Amino acid sequence: MEQGTLYIVATPIGNTADISARALEVLATVDLVAAEDTRHSGKLLKNLGIATTLKAYHDFSDTGAEKYLLGLLAAGKSIALISDAGTPLIADPGYRLVHSARDAGFSVLPIPGPSALLAAVSVSGLPTDRFTFEGFLPAKDSARNKQLALLKDEDRTLIFYEAPHRLRQSLQSLHNIFGQERQVFIAREMTKRFEEHFSGNLGQSLAWLNANDNAERGELVLVVAGRARQEETDAGMTAAMRLFSLLRTDLSLKRAVAVSAEFCGVRKNELYERALAEEGQGKSAGAD
Ligand code: SAM
């Protein structure tokens, strides 16, 4: 354990088994754990068999709390900062403390681990090479719509945290402003018992919401495709459908879909759905 060090320690976002070996070691050996909510974090530490003293810290704590922690660092003590879940400072308290600790020349070390935004984007199936984390959307309709209008042409994948009781309004605003075809991924209750994922376009997400009693419960991350990528996907899908039609005379539906999807770099399942729909239409047109 390094003296006079502030450790920024990630904790699980639902499944206690996701705590890392280093996080356990640091939490057990620092002089103090600073936590967003000492009752909540007290339970976690107890479950982990750790008896280190806890002290409350928020960015809106009075400067006394910050001064106290900086004083401990100055006295050579080590502190771990944790939040209620995931990585501190990511839509969570800690910015002011880290800024001041660095300013004062103390060492600030990360103990990386769970993060809801990275967990969600990593399984979303949407492009991960460039993305933007937008935190929580504003609660008021006018402010949310204004914010989304600014993001409409963003071509990086967009990640939002969302409260369950605001999911409906946010999806509705996204649908109105980004259009119904834009792809969205919703990760609900990740790493927990009732984990659920939705993947589809914004139009379909509203239908999913209406048909799913649990959609507006628990914790949620929204991952939305960026604009340019969507256009690339649309262009790829158009090319894939043309290739599919050419190949279909000689190949089975499955094989024609597989070859076209691979060649045009589009998702096989989505192409399969479209190919089925087209063949279905062809049949009913023929029957008329
Ligand atoms: N610092 C945390 C992190 O690293 O992810 C995020 C804290 S922020 C106050 C809490 C939000 O994160 C929730 O409202 C939800 O959007 C998201 N979140 C946290 N845990 C989650 C989970 N298990 N499944 C889905 N979303 C989660």
Coordinates of C-alpha atoms and ligand atoms in Angstrom, one line a residue:
M1 CA 0.0 0.0 0.0
E2 CA 1.5 3.3 -1.1
Q3 CA 1.5 6.1 1.6
G4 CA -0.4 9.3 0.9
T5 CA -2.3 7.8 -2.1
L6 CA -5.9 8.2 -3.2
Y7 CA -7.2 5.0 -4.8
I8 CA -10.2 5.3 -7.1
V9 CA -11.7 1.8 -6.7
A10 CA -14.4 0.4 -9.0
T11 CA -17.0 -1.8 -7.3
P12 CA -19.6 -4.2 -8.8
I13 CA -22.7 -2.9 -10.7
G14 CA -24.9 -5.8 -9.4
N15 CA -23.0 -9.0 -9.0
T16 CA -20.7 -8.9 -5.9
A17 CA -18.5 -11.6 -7.5
D18 CA -17.3 -8.9 -10.0
I19 CA -15.1 -7.3 -7.3
S20 CA -11.5 -7.6 -8.3
A21 CA -8.7 -9.1 -6.3
R22 CA -6.9 -5.7 -6.2
A23 CA -10.0 -3.9 -5.1
L24 CA -10.4 -6.3 -2.2
E25 CA -6.8 -5.8 -1.2
V26 CA -6.9 -2.0 -1.4
L27 CA -10.2 -1.7 0.4
A28 CA -9.0 -4.0 3.2
T29 CA -5.7 -2.2 3.7
V30 CA -6.3 1.5 3.2
D31 CA -6.7 3.7 6.3
L32 CA -10.1 5.0 5.2
V33 CA -12.8 4.3 2.6
A34 CA -14.6 7.4 1.3
A35 CA -18.0 6.5 0.0
E36 CA -21.0 8.2 -1.6
D37 CA -23.4 6.5 0.8
T38 CA -21.9 4.9 3.9
R39 CA -24.9 2.8 4.6
H40 CA -25.0 1.3 1.1
S41 CA -21.2 0.8 1.0
G42 CA -21.2 -0.5 4.6
K43 CA -23.3 -3.4 3.4
L44 CA -20.9 -4.1 0.5
L45 CA -17.8 -4.0 2.8
K46 CA -19.5 -6.3 5.3
N47 CA -20.4 -8.8 2.5
L48 CA -16.8 -8.7 1.4
G49 CA -15.6 -9.2 5.0
I50 CA -13.8 -5.8 5.1
A51 CA -13.8 -3.7 8.3
T52 CA -12.1 -0.5 7.1
T53 CA -13.6 2.7 8.5
L54 CA -16.0 4.5 6.1
K55 CA -16.5 8.2 5.7
A56 CA -19.1 10.0 3.5
Y57 CA -17.9 12.0 0.5
H58 CA -19.9 13.7 -2.3
D59 CA -18.9 16.4 -4.7
F60 CA -21.4 18.6 -2.9
S61 CA -20.0 17.7 0.6
D62 CA -18.9 20.8 2.4
T63 CA -15.3 21.7 1.8
G64 CA -14.6 20.4 5.4
A65 CA -14.9 16.8 4.2
E66 CA -12.6 17.4 1.3
K67 CA -10.0 19.2 3.6
Y68 CA -10.2 16.3 6.0
L69 CA -9.4 13.8 3.3
L70 CA -6.6 15.9 1.9
G71 CA -5.2 16.3 5.4
L72 CA -5.1 12.5 5.8
L73 CA -3.2 12.2 2.5
A74 CA -0.8 14.9 3.7
A75 CA -0.2 12.9 6.8
G76 CA 0.8 9.9 4.6
K77 CA -2.5 8.0 5.0
S78 CA -4.1 6.1 2.1
I79 CA -7.7 6.5 1.1
A80 CA -9.9 4.5 -1.3
L81 CA -12.8 6.3 -2.9
I82 CA -15.8 4.2 -4.0
S83 CA -19.3 5.0 -5.2
D84 CA -22.6 3.1 -4.9
A85 CA -21.7 1.0 -7.9
G86 CA -19.2 0.8 -10.8
T87 CA -16.4 3.3 -11.4
P88 CA -16.4 6.4 -9.2
L89 CA -16.6 9.8 -11.0
I90 CA -18.5 8.3 -13.9
A91 CA -21.9 9.9 -13.3
D92 CA -20.8 9.6 -9.7
P93 CA -19.0 11.8 -7.1
G94 CA -15.3 12.2 -6.9
Y95 CA -14.3 14.8 -9.4
R96 CA -13.6 17.6 -6.9
L97 CA -11.6 15.3 -4.7
V98 CA -9.4 13.9 -7.5
H99 CA -8.9 17.4 -8.9
S100 CA -7.8 18.8 -5.5
A101 CA -5.6 15.7 -4.7
R102 CA -3.8 16.0 -8.0
D103 CA -3.5 19.7 -7.6
A104 CA -1.8 19.2 -4.2
G105 CA 0.6 16.7 -5.7
F106 CA -0.7 13.5 -4.2
S107 CA -0.6 10.3 -6.1
V108 CA -4.1 9.2 -7.4
L109 CA -4.2 5.6 -8.6
P110 CA -7.0 3.7 -10.4
I111 CA -8.2 0.2 -9.4
P112 CA -10.3 -0.4 -12.5
G113 CA -13.3 -2.7 -12.7
P114 CA -17.0 -2.6 -13.5
S115 CA -18.5 0.3 -15.4
A116 CA -22.1 0.1 -16.6
L117 CA -21.4 2.2 -19.8
L118 CA -18.5 -0.1 -20.9
A119 CA -20.4 -3.3 -20.0
A120 CA -23.4 -2.1 -22.1
V121 CA -21.5 -0.9 -25.2
S122 CA -19.3 -4.0 -25.2
V123 CA -22.3 -6.3 -25.7
S124 CA -24.5 -3.8 -27.7
G125 CA -23.4 -5.0 -31.2
L126 CA -23.1 -1.3 -32.2
P127 CA -19.7 0.2 -33.3
T128 CA -17.3 0.5 -30.3
D129 CA -14.3 2.1 -32.0
R130 CA -15.6 5.6 -31.2
F131 CA -18.3 6.4 -28.8
T132 CA -19.5 9.3 -26.7
F133 CA -20.9 9.0 -23.1
E134 CA -23.7 11.5 -22.5
G135 CA -24.5 10.7 -18.9
F136 CA -28.2 11.2 -18.0
L137 CA -30.5 13.1 -20.4
P138 CA -32.3 16.1 -18.9
A139 CA -35.6 15.3 -17.2
K140 CA -37.6 18.1 -18.7
D141 CA -39.0 17.5 -22.2
S142 CA -37.8 20.8 -23.6
A143 CA -34.2 20.5 -22.3
R144 CA -34.0 16.8 -23.4
N145 CA -35.3 17.6 -26.9
K146 CA -32.8 20.4 -27.2
Q147 CA -29.9 18.2 -26.1
L148 CA -31.0 15.4 -28.5
A149 CA -31.3 17.9 -31.4
L150 CA -27.6 18.8 -30.8
L151 CA -26.7 15.0 -30.9
K152 CA -28.8 14.0 -33.9
D153 CA -25.9 14.2 -36.4
E154 CA -23.3 12.7 -34.1
D155 CA -21.7 9.8 -35.9
R156 CA -20.2 8.1 -32.9
T157 CA -22.2 5.6 -30.9
L158 CA -24.0 7.4 -28.1
I159 CA -24.3 6.0 -24.6
F160 CA -26.9 7.3 -22.0
Y161 CA -27.6 6.4 -18.5
E162 CA -31.3 6.5 -17.8
A163 CA -33.7 6.1 -14.8
P164 CA -36.4 3.5 -15.4
H165 CA -39.3 6.0 -14.8
R166 CA -37.9 8.2 -17.6
L167 CA -37.2 5.5 -20.2
R168 CA -40.5 6.0 -22.0
Q169 CA -40.1 9.7 -22.4
S170 CA -36.5 9.4 -23.5
L171 CA -37.2 6.7 -26.1
Q172 CA -40.1 8.8 -27.4
S173 CA -37.8 11.8 -27.7
L174 CA -35.1 9.8 -29.4
H175 CA -37.7 8.3 -31.8
N176 CA -39.1 11.8 -32.6
I177 CA -35.7 13.4 -33.1
F178 CA -33.4 10.6 -34.5
G179 CA -36.2 8.8 -36.5
Q180 CA -37.7 5.4 -36.0
E181 CA -35.0 3.5 -38.0
R182 CA -32.1 4.4 -35.7
Q183 CA -30.7 1.3 -34.0
V184 CA -30.8 1.2 -30.2
F185 CA -29.6 -1.3 -27.5
I186 CA -31.0 -1.3 -24.0
A187 CA -29.2 -3.1 -21.2
R188 CA -31.4 -3.6 -18.2
E189 CA -30.2 -4.9 -14.8
M190 CA -26.8 -6.0 -16.1
T191 CA -25.0 -8.7 -14.1
K192 CA -28.2 -9.1 -11.9
R193 CA -30.9 -11.8 -11.8
F194 CA -33.3 -10.2 -14.1
E195 CA -30.8 -9.0 -16.7
E196 CA -32.5 -8.3 -20.0
H197 CA -31.3 -6.8 -23.4
F198 CA -33.3 -5.2 -26.2
S199 CA -31.8 -4.7 -29.6
G200 CA -33.6 -3.2 -32.5
N201 CA -34.6 0.2 -34.0
L202 CA -36.2 3.0 -32.0
G203 CA -39.7 2.3 -33.5
Q204 CA -39.4 -1.4 -32.3
S205 CA -38.1 -0.2 -28.9
L206 CA -41.4 1.6 -28.1
A207 CA -43.3 -1.6 -29.1
W208 CA -41.0 -3.6 -26.8
L209 CA -41.6 -1.1 -24.0
N210 CA -45.4 -1.4 -24.4
A211 CA -45.3 -5.2 -24.4
N212 CA -42.9 -5.6 -21.5
D213 CA -44.1 -4.9 -17.9
N214 CA -40.6 -5.0 -16.5
A215 CA -39.0 -2.6 -19.0
E216 CA -39.5 0.4 -16.8
R217 CA -37.9 -1.2 -13.7
G218 CA -34.4 -1.5 -12.5
E219 CA -31.3 0.1 -13.9
L220 CA -30.8 0.9 -17.6
V221 CA -28.2 1.9 -20.1
L222 CA -29.2 3.1 -23.6
V223 CA -26.7 2.7 -26.5
V224 CA -27.8 4.4 -29.7
A225 CA -26.1 4.1 -33.1
G226 CA -24.5 7.2 -34.5
R227 CA -25.9 8.8 -37.6
A228 CA -23.2 8.1 -40.3
R229 CA -22.8 4.5 -39.2
Q230 CA -26.5 4.1 -39.6
E231 CA -26.4 5.3 -43.1
E232 CA -23.5 3.0 -43.9
T233 CA -25.6 0.1 -42.4
D234 CA -28.5 1.2 -44.6
A235 CA -26.3 1.3 -47.7
G236 CA -24.8 -2.1 -46.8
M237 CA -28.3 -3.6 -46.3
T238 CA -29.5 -2.3 -49.7
A239 CA -26.5 -3.9 -51.4
A240 CA -27.0 -7.1 -49.4
M241 CA -30.6 -7.3 -50.5
R242 CA -29.6 -6.9 -54.1
L243 CA -27.0 -9.5 -53.9
F244 CA -29.4 -11.8 -52.1
S245 CA -32.0 -11.5 -54.9
L246 CA -29.3 -12.4 -57.5
L247 CA -28.0 -15.4 -55.5
R248 CA -31.5 -16.6 -54.5
T249 CA -32.2 -18.2 -57.9
D250 CA -29.3 -20.7 -57.3
L251 CA -29.1 -20.9 -53.5
S252 CA -31.3 -21.8 -50.6
L253 CA -32.7 -18.8 -48.6
K254 CA -30.3 -19.5 -45.7
R255 CA -27.2 -19.8 -47.9
A256 CA -28.1 -16.8 -50.0
V257 CA -28.5 -14.7 -46.8
A258 CA -25.3 -16.0 -45.3
V259 CA -23.2 -15.2 -48.4
S260 CA -24.8 -11.8 -48.9
A261 CA -24.4 -10.8 -45.2
E262 CA -20.8 -11.9 -45.1
F263 CA -20.0 -10.1 -48.4
C264 CA -21.7 -6.8 -47.6
G265 CA -20.7 -6.8 -43.8
V266 CA -24.3 -6.6 -42.5
R267 CA -25.9 -8.5 -39.7
K268 CA -27.1 -12.0 -40.8
N269 CA -30.2 -12.0 -38.6
E270 CA -31.4 -8.6 -39.8
L271 CA -30.9 -9.6 -43.5
Y272 CA -32.7 -12.9 -42.9
E273 CA -35.7 -11.0 -41.5
R274 CA -35.8 -8.7 -44.5
A275 CA -35.3 -11.6 -47.0
L276 CA -38.1 -13.5 -45.4
A277 CA -40.4 -10.5 -45.5
E278 CA -39.6 -9.9 -49.2
E279 CA -40.2 -13.6 -50.1
G280 CA -43.4 -13.5 -48.1
Q281 CA -44.5 -10.4 -50.0
G282 CA -43.6 -12.0 -53.3
K283 CA -45.7 -15.1 -52.5
S284 CA -48.8 -13.0 -51.4
A285 CA -48.4 -10.8 -54.6
G286 CA -48.2 -14.0 -56.6
A287 CA -51.3 -15.4 -55.0
D288 CA -53.4 -12.3 -55.8
Ligands
SAM1 N1 -20.4 4.9 -11.8 C1 -21.4 4.0 -12.3 C2 -20.7 3.2 -13.4 O1 -19.5 3.1 -13.5 O2 -21.4 2.6 -14.3 C3 -22.7 4.6 -12.8 C4 -23.4 5.4 -11.7 S1 -24.8 6.2 -12.2 C5 -25.3 7.1 -10.8 C6 -26.0 4.9 -12.2 C7 -26.6 4.6 -13.5 O3 -25.7 3.6 -14.1 C8 -27.9 3.9 -13.5 O4 -29.0 4.8 -13.5 C9 -27.9 3.1 -14.8 O5 -28.2 4.0 -15.9 C10 -26.5 2.7 -14.9 N2 -26.3 1.3 -14.3 C11 -25.6 1.1 -13.1 N3 -25.7 -0.3 -12.9 C12 -26.4 -0.8 -13.9 C13 -26.8 -2.2 -14.2 N4 -26.5 -3.2 -13.4 N5 -27.5 -2.4 -15.3 C14 -27.8 -1.3 -16.1 N6 -27.5 -0.1 -15.9 C15 -26.8 0.2 -14.8

